[in-house]
Coordinates of N, CA and C in Angstrom, one line a residue:
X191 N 58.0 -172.0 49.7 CA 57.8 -172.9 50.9 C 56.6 -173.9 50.5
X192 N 56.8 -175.4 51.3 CA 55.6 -176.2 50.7 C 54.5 -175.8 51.4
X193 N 53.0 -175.9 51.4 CA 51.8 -175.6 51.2 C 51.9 -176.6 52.7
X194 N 51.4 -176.1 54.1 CA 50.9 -176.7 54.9 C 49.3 -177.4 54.7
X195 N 49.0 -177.4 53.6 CA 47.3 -177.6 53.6 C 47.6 -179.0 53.7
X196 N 46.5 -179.9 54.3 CA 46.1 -181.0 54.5 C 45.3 -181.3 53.2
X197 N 45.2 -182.8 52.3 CA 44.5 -183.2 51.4 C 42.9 -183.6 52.4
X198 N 41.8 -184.1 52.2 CA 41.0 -184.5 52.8 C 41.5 -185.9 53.2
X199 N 41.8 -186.6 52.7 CA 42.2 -188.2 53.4 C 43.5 -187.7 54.2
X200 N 44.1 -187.2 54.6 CA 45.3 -186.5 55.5 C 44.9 -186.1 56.8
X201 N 44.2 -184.9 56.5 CA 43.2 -184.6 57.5 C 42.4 -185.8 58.3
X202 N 41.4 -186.2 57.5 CA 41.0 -186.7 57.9 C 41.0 -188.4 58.8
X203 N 42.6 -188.8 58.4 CA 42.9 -190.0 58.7 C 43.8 -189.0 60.1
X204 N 44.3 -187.9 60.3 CA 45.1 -187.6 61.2 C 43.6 -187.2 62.5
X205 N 42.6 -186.4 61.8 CA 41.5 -186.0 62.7 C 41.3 -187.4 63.6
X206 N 41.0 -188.3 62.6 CA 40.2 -189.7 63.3 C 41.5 -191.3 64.1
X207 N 42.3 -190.6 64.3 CA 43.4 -191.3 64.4 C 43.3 -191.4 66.5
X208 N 42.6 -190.7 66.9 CA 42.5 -190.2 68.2 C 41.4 -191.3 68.8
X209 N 40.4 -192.0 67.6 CA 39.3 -193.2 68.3 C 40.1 -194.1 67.6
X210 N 41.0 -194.5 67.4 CA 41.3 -195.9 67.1 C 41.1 -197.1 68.3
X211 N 40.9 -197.0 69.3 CA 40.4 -197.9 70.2 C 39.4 -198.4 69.6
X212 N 39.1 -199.9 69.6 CA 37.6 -200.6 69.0 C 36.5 -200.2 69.9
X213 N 36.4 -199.6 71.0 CA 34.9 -198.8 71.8 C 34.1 -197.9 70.7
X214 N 35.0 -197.2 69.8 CA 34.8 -196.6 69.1 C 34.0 -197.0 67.7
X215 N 34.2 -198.0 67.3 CA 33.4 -199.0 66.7 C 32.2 -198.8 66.2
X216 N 31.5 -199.0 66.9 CA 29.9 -198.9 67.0 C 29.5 -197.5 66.9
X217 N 30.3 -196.4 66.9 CA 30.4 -195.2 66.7 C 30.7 -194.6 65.4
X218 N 31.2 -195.4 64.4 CA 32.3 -195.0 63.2 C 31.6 -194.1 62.1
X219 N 30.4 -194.3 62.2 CA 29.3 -193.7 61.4 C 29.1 -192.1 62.0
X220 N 28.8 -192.2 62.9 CA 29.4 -190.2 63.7 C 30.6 -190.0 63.6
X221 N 31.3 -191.0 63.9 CA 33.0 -190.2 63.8 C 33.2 -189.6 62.6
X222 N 32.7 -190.2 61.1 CA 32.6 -189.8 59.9 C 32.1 -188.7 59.6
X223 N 30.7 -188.0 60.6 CA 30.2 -187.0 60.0 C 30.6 -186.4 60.5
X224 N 31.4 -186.1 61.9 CA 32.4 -184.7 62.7 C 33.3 -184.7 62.4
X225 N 33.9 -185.7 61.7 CA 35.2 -185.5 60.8 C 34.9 -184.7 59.3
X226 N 34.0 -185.2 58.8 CA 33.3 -184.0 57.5 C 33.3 -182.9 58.3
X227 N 32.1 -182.7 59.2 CA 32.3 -181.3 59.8 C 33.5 -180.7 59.7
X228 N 34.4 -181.4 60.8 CA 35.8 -180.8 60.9 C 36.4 -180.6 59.7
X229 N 36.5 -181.2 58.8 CA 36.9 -180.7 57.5 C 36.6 -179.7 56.7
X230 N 35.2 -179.2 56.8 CA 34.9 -178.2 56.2 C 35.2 -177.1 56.8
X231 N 35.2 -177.5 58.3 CA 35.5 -175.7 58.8 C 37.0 -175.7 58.4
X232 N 38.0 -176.8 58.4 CA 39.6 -176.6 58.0 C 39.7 -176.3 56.7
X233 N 38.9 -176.5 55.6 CA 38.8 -176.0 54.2 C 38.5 -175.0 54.5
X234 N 37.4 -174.6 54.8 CA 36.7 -173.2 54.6 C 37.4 -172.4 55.7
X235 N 39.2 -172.6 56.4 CA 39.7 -171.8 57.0 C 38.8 -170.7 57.7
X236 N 37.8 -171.4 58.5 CA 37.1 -171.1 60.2 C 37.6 -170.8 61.0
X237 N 38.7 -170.3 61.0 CA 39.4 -170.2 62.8 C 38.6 -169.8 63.7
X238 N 37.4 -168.9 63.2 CA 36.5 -168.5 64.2 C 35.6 -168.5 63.7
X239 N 34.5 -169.4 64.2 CA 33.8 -169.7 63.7 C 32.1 -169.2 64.5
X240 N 33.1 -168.6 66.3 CA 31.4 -167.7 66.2 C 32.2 -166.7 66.8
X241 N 31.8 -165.8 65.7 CA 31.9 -164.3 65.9 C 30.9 -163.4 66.8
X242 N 31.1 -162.0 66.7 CA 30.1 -161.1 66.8 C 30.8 -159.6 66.2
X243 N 29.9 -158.5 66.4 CA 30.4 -157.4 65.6 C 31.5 -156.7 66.9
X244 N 32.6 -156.1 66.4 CA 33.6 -155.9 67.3 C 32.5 -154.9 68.4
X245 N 32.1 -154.0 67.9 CA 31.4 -153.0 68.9 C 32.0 -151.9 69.0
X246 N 31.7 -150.9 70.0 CA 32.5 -149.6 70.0 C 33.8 -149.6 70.7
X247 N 34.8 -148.5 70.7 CA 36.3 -149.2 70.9 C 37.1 -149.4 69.8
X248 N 36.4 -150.1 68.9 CA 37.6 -150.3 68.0 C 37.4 -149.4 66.3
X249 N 38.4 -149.7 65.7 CA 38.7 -149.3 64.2 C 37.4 -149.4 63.5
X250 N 36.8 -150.6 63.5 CA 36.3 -151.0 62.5 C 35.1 -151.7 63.3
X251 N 33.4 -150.8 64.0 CA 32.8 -151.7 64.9 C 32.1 -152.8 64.2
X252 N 31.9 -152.9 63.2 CA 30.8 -153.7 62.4 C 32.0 -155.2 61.6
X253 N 33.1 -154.9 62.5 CA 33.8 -156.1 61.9 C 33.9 -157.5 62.9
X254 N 33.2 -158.2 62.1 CA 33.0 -160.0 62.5 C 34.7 -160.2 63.3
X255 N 34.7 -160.2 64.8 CA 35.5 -160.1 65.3 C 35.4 -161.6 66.4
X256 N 36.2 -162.9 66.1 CA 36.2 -163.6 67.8 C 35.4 -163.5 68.7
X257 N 34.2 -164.0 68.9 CA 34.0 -163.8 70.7 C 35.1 -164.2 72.0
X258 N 35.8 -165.3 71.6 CA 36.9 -165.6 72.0 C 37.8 -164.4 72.5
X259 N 38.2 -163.8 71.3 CA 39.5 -162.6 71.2 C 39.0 -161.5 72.4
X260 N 37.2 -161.3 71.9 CA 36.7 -159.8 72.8 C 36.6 -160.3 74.2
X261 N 36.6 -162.0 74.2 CA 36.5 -162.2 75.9 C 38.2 -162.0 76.6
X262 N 38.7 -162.2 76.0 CA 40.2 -162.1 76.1 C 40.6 -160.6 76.4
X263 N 40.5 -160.0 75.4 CA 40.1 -158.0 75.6 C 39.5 -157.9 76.5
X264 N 38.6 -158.5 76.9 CA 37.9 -157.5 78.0 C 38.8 -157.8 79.3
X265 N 38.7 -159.0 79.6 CA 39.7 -159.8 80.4 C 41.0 -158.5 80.9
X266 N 41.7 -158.6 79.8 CA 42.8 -157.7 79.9 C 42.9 -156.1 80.2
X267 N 41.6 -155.7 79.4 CA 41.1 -154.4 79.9 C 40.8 -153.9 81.3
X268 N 40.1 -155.1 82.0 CA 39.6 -155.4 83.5 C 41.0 -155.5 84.2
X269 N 42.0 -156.1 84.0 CA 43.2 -156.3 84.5 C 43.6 -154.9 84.6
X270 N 43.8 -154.4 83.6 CA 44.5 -153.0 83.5 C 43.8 -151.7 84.0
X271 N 43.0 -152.1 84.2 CA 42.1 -151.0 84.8 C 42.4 -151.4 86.6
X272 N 42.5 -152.3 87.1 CA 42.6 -153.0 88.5 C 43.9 -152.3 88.8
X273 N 44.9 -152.8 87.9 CA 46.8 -152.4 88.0 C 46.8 -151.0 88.2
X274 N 45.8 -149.8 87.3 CA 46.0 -148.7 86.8 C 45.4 -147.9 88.8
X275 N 44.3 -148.9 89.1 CA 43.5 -148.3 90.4 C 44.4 -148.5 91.3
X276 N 45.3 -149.3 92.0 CA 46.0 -149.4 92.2 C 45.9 -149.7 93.8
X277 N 44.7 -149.6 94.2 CA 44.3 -150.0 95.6 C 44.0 -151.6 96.3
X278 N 44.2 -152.8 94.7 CA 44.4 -154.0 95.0 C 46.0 -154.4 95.6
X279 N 45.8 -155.9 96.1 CA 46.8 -156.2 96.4 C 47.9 -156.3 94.9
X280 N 49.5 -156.3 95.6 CA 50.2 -156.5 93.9 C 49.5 -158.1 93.6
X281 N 50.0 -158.3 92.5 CA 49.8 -159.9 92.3 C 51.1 -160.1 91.0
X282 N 51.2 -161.8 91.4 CA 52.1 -162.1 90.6 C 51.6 -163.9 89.8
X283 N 52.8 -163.9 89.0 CA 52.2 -165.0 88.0 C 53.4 -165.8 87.8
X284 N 53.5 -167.2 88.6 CA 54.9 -167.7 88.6 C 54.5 -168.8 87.4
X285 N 55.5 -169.3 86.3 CA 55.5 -170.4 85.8 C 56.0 -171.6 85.5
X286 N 55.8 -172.5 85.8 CA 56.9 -173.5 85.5 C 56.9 -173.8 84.1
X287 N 58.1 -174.1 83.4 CA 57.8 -173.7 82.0 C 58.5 -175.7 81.8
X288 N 58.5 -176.6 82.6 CA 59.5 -178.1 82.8 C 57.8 -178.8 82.0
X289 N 58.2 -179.6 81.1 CA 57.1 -180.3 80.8 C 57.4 -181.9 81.4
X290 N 58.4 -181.8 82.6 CA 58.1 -183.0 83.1 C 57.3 -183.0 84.9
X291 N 56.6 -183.9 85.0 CA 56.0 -183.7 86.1 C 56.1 -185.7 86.7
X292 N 55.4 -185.3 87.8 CA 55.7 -187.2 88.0 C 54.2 -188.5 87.8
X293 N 53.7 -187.4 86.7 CA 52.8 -188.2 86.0 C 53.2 -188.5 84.9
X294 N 54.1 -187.8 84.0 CA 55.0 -188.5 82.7 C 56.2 -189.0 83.0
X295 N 56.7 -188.8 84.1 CA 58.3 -189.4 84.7 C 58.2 -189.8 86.2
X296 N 57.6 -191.3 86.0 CA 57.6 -191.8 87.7 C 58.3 -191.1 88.9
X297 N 57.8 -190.9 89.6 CA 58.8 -190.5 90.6 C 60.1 -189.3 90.8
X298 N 59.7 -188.6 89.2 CA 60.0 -187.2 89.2 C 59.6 -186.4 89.6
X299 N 59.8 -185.4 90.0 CA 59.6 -183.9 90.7 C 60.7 -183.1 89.9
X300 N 59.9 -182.2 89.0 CA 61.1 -181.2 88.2 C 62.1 -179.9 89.5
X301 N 63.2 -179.7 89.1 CA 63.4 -178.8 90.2 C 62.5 -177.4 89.6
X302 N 62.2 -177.3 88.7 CA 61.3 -176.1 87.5 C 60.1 -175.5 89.0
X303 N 59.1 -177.3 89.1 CA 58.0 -177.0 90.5 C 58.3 -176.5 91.2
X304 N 59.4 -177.2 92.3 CA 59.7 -176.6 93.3 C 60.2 -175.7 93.4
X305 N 60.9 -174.9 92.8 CA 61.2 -173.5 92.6 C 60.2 -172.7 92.7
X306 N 59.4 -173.4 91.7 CA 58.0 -172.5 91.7 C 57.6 -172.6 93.0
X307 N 57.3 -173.5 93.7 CA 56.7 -174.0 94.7 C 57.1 -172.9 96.1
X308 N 58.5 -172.7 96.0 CA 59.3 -172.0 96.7 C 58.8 -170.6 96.9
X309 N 58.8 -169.6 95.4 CA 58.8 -169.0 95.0 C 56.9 -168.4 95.7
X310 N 56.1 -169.4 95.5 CA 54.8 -169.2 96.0 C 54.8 -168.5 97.5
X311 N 55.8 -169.8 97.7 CA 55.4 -169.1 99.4 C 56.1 -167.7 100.0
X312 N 57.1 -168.0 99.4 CA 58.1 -166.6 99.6 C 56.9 -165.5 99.2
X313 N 56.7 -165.1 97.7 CA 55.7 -163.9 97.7 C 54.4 -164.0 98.3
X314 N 53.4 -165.0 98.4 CA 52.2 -164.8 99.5 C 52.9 -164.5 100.9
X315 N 53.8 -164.8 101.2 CA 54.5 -164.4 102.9 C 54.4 -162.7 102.8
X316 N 55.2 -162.3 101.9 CA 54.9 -160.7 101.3 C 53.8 -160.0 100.9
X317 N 52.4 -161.2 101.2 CA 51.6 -160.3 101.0 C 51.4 -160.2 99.2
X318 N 52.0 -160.8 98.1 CA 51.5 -160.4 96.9 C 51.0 -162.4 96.7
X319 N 49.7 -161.7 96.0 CA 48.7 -162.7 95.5 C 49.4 -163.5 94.5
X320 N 49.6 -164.7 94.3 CA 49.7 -165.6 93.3 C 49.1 -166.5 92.5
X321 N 49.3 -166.7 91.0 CA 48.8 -167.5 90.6 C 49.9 -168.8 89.8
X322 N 49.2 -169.6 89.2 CA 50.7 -170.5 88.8 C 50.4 -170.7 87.9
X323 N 50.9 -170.9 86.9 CA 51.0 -171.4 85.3 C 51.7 -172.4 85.4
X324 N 51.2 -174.1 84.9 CA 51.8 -174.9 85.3 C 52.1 -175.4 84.3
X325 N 53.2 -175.8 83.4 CA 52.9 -176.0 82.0 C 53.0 -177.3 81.5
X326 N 53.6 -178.2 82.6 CA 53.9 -179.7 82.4 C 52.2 -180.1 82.3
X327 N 51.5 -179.9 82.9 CA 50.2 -180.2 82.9 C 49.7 -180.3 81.0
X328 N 50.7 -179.8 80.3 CA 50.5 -179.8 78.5 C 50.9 -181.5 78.7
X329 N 51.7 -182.0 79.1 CA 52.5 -183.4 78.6 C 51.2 -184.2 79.8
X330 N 51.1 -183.9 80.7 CA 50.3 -184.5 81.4 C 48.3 -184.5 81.6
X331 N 48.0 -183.8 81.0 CA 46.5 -183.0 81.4 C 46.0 -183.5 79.8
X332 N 44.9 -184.5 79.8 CA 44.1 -184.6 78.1 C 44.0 -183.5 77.8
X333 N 44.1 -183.0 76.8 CA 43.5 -181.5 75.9 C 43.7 -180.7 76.2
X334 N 45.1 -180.8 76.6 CA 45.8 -179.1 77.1 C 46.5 -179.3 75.6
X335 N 46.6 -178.0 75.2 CA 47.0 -177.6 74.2 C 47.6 -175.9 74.0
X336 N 48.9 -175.4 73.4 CA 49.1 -174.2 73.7 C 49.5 -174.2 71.9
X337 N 49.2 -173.2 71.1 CA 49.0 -173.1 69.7 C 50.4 -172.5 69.8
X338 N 51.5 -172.7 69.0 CA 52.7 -172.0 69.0 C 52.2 -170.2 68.0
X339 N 53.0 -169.1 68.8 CA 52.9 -167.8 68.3 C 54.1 -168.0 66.8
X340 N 53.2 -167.4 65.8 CA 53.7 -167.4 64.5 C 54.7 -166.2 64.4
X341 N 54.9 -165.3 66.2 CA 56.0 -164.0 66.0 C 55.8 -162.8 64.8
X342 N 54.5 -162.8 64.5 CA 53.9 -162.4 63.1 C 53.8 -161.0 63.8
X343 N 53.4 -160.6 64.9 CA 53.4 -159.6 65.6 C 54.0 -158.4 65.2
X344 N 55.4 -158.6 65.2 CA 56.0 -157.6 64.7 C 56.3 -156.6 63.5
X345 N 55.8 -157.6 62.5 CA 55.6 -157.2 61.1 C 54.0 -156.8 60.4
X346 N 53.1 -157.6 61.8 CA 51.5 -157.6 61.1 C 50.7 -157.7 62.3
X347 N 50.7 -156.3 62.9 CA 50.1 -156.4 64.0 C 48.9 -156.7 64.4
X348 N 48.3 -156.0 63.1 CA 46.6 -155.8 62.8 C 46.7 -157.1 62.4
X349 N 47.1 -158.5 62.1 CA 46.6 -159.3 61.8 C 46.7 -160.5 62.9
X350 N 46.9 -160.3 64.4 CA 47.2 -161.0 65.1 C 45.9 -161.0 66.1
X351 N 45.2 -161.8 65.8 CA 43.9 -162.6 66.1 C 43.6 -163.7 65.6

């Protein structure tokens, strides 16, 4: 399979492709050195770039682990510990999975929302807590971004961080 790696002028013309407005101009000289930056952490394959030591809990405590990942774990752990007590309300998590909303399609309304929309009020009437995952907000919202799952899971569990 070919080699996803970016050359430095690749990277770097795709990194800086985002200020091409002339405002940015007068700026071109920093854009240059956060684009180096950014290049080196994408050479020096950074994905995480501030760690801490995993701690106790795990396999391995002294392993340079995500702050990110452990805020996510704990996250989850707090969840499951709430589910497990059992004396919260239920709660539920509806999503609209439609990446059109009627900020990228004038005067659209996906039926995806109002489903969801539906769906909200039906379960708070019941009494269970809602939240919404809204996902058109990716085509609509600057700097929403969702990283596609590489499904690596299955085969490489320990490597899914």
């Amino acid at each position: 399979m070919p080699s996803p790696k970016l050359t430095k002028a690749d990277f770097t013309g795709r990194y800086l492709s985002r200020f091409h407005d002339p405002a940015f101009t007068p700026m071109q000289d920093a854009l240059d050195q956060i684009a180096d930056i950014a290049w080196e952490a994408y050479s020096d394959e950074r994905k995480a770039p501030v760690t801490r030591k995993a701690g106790p809990g795990f396999a391995d405590p002294d392993y340079d682990l995500a702050v990110d990942w452990i805020n996510a774990k704990a996250m989850v752990d707090a969840a499951k510990q709430r589910f497990e007590d059992g004396s919260e309300p239920l709660r539920g998590l509806l999503i609209n999975g439609s990446s059109r909303s009627e900020h990228t399609c004038p005067g659209e309304m996906s039926k995806s929302y109002r489903l969801v929309q539906i769906a909200n009020d039906v379960l708070e009437a019941a009494g269970i807590e809602t939240k919404i995952l809204d996902l058109s907000r990716l085509s609509s919202e600057f700097g929403r971004e969702i990283h596609p799952c590489k499904a690596c899971f299955s085969t490489a569990a320990a490597l899914c961080h």
